[in-house]
XYZ file of C-alpha atoms in Angstrom:
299
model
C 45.766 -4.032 -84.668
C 44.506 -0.941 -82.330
C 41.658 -1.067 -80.002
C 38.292 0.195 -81.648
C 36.509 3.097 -80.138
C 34.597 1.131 -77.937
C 36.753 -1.041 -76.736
C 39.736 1.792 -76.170
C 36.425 3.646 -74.072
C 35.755 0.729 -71.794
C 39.691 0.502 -71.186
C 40.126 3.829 -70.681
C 37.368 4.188 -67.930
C 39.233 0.707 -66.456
C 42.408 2.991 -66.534
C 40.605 6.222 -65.286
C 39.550 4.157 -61.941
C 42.862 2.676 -61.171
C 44.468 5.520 -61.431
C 42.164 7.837 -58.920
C 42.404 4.819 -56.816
C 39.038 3.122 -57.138
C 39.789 0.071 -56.521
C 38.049 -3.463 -55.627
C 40.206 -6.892 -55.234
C 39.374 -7.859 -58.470
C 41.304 -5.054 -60.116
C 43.752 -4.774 -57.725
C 44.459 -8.448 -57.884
C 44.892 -8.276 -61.629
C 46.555 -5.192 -61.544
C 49.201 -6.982 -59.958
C 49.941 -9.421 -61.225
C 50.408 -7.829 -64.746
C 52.316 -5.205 -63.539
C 54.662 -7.922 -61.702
C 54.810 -9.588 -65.112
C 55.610 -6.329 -66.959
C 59.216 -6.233 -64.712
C 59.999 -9.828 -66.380
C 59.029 -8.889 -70.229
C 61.670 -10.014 -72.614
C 62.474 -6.839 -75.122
C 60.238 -8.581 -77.837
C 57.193 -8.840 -75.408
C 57.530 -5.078 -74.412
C 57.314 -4.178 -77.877
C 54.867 -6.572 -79.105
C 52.456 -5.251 -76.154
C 52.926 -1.775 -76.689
C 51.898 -2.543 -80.259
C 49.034 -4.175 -79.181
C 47.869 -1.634 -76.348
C 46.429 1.976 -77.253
C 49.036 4.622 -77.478
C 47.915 6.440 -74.601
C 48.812 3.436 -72.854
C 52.467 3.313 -73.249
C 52.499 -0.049 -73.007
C 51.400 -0.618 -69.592
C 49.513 -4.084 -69.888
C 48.368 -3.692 -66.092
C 45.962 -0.712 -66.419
C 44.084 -2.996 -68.622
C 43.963 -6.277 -67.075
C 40.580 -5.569 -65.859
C 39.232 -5.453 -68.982
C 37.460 -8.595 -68.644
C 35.483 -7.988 -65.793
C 34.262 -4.924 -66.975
C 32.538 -5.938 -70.056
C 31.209 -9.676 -68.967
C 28.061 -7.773 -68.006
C 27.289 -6.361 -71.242
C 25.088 -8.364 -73.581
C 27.704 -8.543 -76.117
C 30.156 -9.794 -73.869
C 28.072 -12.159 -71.442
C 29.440 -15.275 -73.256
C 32.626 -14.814 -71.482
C 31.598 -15.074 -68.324
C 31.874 -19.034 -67.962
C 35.785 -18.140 -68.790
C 36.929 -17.315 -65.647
C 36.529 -20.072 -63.572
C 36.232 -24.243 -64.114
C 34.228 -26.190 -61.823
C 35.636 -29.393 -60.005
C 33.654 -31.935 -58.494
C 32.897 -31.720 -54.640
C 35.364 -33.163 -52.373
C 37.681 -34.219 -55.301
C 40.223 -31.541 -54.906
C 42.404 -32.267 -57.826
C 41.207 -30.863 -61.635
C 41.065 -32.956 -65.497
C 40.800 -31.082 -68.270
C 38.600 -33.217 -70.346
C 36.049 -33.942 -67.281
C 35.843 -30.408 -65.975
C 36.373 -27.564 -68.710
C 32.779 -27.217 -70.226
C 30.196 -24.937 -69.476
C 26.999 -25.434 -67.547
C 25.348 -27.299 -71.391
C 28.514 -29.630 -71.498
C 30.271 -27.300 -74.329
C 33.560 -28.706 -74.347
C 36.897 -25.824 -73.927
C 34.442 -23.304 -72.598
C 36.237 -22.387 -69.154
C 38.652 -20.443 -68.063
C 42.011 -23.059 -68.628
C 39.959 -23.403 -72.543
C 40.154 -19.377 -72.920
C 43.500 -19.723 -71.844
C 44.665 -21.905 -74.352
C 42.354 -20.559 -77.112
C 43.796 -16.752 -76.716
C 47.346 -18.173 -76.202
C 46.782 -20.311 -79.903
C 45.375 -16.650 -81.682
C 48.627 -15.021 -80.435
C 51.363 -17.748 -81.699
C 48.846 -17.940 -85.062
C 49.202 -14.184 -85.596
C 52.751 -13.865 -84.551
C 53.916 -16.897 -87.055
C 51.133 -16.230 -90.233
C 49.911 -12.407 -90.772
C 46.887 -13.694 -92.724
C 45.764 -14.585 -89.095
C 45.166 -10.712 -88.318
C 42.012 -10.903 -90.751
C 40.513 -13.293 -88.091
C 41.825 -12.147 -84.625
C 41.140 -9.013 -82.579
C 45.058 -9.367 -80.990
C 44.202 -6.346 -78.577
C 41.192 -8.735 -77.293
C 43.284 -11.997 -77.357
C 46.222 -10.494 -75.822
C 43.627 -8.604 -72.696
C 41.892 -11.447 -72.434
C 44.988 -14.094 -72.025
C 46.468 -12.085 -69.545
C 43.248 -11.593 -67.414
C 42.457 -15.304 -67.570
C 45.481 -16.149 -66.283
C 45.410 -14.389 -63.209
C 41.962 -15.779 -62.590
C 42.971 -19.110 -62.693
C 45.130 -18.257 -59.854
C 42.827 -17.196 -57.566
C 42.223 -20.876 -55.756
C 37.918 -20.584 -55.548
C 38.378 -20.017 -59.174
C 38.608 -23.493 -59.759
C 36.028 -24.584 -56.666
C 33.614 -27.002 -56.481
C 30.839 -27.018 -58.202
C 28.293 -27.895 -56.082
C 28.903 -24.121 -54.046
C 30.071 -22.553 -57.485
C 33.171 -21.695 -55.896
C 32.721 -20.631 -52.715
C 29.785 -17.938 -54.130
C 26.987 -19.798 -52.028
C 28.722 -20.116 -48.882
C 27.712 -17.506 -46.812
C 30.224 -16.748 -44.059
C 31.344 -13.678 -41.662
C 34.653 -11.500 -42.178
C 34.897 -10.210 -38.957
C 31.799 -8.235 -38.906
C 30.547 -8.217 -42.533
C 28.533 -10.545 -44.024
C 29.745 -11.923 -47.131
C 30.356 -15.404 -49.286
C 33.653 -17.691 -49.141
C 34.732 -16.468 -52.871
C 33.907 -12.827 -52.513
C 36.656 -13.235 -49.051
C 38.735 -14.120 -52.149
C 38.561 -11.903 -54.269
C 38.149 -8.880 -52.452
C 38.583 -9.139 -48.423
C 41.896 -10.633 -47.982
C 43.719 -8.173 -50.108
C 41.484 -5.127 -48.970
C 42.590 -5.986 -45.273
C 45.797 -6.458 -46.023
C 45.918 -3.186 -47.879
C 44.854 -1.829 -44.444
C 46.609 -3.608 -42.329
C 50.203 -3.635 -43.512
C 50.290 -1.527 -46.818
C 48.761 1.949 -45.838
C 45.922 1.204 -48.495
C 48.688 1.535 -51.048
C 48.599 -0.558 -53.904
C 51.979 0.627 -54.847
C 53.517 -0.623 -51.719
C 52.131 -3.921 -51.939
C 53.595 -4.710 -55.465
C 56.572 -3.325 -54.088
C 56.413 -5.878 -51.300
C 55.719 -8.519 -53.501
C 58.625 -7.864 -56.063
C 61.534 -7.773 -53.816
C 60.104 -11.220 -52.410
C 60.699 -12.299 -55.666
C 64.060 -10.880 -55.704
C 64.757 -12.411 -52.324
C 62.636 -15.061 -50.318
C 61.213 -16.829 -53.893
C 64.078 -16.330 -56.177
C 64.922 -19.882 -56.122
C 61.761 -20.431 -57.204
C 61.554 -18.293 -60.263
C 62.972 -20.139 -62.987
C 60.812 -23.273 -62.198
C 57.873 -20.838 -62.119
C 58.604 -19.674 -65.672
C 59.054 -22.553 -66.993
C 55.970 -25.021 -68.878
C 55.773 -28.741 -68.932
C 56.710 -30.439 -72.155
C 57.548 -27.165 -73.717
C 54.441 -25.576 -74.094
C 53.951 -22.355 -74.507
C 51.253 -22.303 -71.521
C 50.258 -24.542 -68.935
C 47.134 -23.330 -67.696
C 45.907 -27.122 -66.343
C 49.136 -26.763 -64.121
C 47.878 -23.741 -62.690
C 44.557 -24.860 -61.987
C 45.647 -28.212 -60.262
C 47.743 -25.807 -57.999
C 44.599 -23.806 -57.509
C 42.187 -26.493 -56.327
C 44.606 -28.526 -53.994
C 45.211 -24.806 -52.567
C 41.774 -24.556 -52.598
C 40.716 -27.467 -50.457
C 43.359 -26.541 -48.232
C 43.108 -23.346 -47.004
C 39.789 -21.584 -48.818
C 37.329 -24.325 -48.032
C 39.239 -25.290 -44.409
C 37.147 -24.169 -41.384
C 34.883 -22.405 -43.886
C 31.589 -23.956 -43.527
C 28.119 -21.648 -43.824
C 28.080 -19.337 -40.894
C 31.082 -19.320 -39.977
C 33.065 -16.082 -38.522
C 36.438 -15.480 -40.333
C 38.852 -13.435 -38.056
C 42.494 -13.117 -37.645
C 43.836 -16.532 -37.678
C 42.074 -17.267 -40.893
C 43.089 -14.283 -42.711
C 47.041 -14.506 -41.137
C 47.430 -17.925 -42.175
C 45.772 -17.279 -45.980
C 47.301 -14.135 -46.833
C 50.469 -16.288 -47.507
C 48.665 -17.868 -49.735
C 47.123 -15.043 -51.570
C 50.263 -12.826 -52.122
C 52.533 -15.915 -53.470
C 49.545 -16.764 -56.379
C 49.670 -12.909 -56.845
C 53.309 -13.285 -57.932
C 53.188 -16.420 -59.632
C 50.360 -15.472 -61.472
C 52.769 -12.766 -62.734
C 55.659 -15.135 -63.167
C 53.479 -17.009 -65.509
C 52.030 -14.022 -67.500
C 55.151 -12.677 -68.389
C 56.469 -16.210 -69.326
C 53.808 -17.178 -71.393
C 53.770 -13.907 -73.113
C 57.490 -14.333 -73.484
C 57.261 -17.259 -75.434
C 54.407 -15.967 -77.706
C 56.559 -12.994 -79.070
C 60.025 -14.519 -78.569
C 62.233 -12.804 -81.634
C 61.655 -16.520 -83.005
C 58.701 -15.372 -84.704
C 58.215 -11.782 -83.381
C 54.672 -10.310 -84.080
C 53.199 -9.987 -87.630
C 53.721 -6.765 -88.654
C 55.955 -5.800 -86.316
């Protein structure tokens, strides 16, 4: 199923502005980790993706893992906006499914581990039972899965309530006035970029691949692997999120306060290893979705 006009626009502008290098955190951030998943696709996955994607794409699922955050403006499209994050209780630092995925009218599912597990459900349904196309928009599903999973990576992504993650805590980087979650999503990374990277994104996936291949490959296979045998294990992700969360986002992070070297040293750690698992996970959930055991309907 190919993109419709609108929607292969809207990607195609996302694609237009990564490549002449206008970038902000939030598609950098997802840029990488989809194109660190791409380098652990399965044969199966690379060809059900390419399917999926545009042509003009050639089957590169990171220029388009954006997506999401470009359209959750748009009336059409505002509904999605409670899927990025979930909301934990203050102080609580750990995360429940059942008490915490809802929106802000107690709609159960409706948060960003729900989305997870909803887009995850139309893939497997499509991939096992073609009358599931007639329902699906697999170009959406497939965009929106792998977007969702970064997010719920990112630790103020699962954040307390009570400061809706980090948003209303207004804080210093150095010199620029800002809010806990927007240090996040875009300050770390853009400072890092500066600082150790040339402002090339390039080099920093680089970086972050041959750690990988090196100082986390031990790690990898437990990384790729799901609990129970699932095919994803987003409430995993976010339990990892909010203990990281409480640890190092919210730590010495109160209203007003300055943010300097030590706190972005000790947190770009941090940042660049959920970068990288986010991708682990990506391409292992996708894996397991188009695994030759069904492949993709139609394929």
């Amino acid at each position: 199923m190919r993109l419709s006009l609108r929607l292969w626009l809207a990607s195609v502008l996302v694609l237009t502005q990564l490549v002449s290098g206008a970038l902000c955190w939030g598609k950098e951030g997802h840029y990488t980790v989809c194109k660190i998943a791409e380098g652990y696709f399965e044969d199966d996955t690379i060809a059900a993706v390419k399917k999926l994607l545009p042509e003009s794409a050639e089957g590169d699922l990171a220029a388009f893992c954006s997506w999401p955050d470009e359209i959750k403006h748009l009336s059409q499209w505002k509904w999605t906006s409670v899927l990025h994050y979930v909301n934990t209780p203050e102080y609580r630092c750990n995360y429940e499914y059942c008490r915490d995925c809802h929106d802000a009218n107690k709609h159960k599912h409706l948060c960003v581990t729900g989305a997870i597990f909803n887009y995850t459900n139309q893939l497997i349904s499509a991939s096992k039972n073609s009358q599931s196309l007639v329902h699906y928009n697999l170009t959406e599903a497939l965009m929106f899965l792998s977007h969702y999973m970064g997010d719920v990576h990112q630790p103020l992504h699962t954040g307390f309530l009570g400061d809706l993650g980090g948003n209303t805590i207004i804080v210093k980087w150095y010199h620029q006035k800002t809010n806990l979650h927007n240090v996040w999503d875009n300050m770390i990374i853009e400072s890092a970029l500066e600082t150790y990277y040339n402002s090339s994104l390039p080099s920093m996936i680089q970086s972050l691949q041959a750690k990988l291949k090196n100082g986390w490959s031990n790690d990898v296979p437990s990384w790729e692997s799901c609990q129970l045998n699932k095919t994803a294990c987003p409430n995993q992700y976010a339990s990892e999120s909010i203990d990281l969360a409480c640890k190092y986002a919210y730590r010495n992070a109160t209203p007003g306060t300055t943010l300097g070297d030590d706190y972005f040293h000790s947190r770009l750690p941090v940042v660049e290893k959920r970068l990288a698992q986010g991708g682990i996970h990506v391409a292992a959930t996708l894996n397991r979705i188009f695994s030759a055991k069904p492949k993709l309907a139609g394929s």
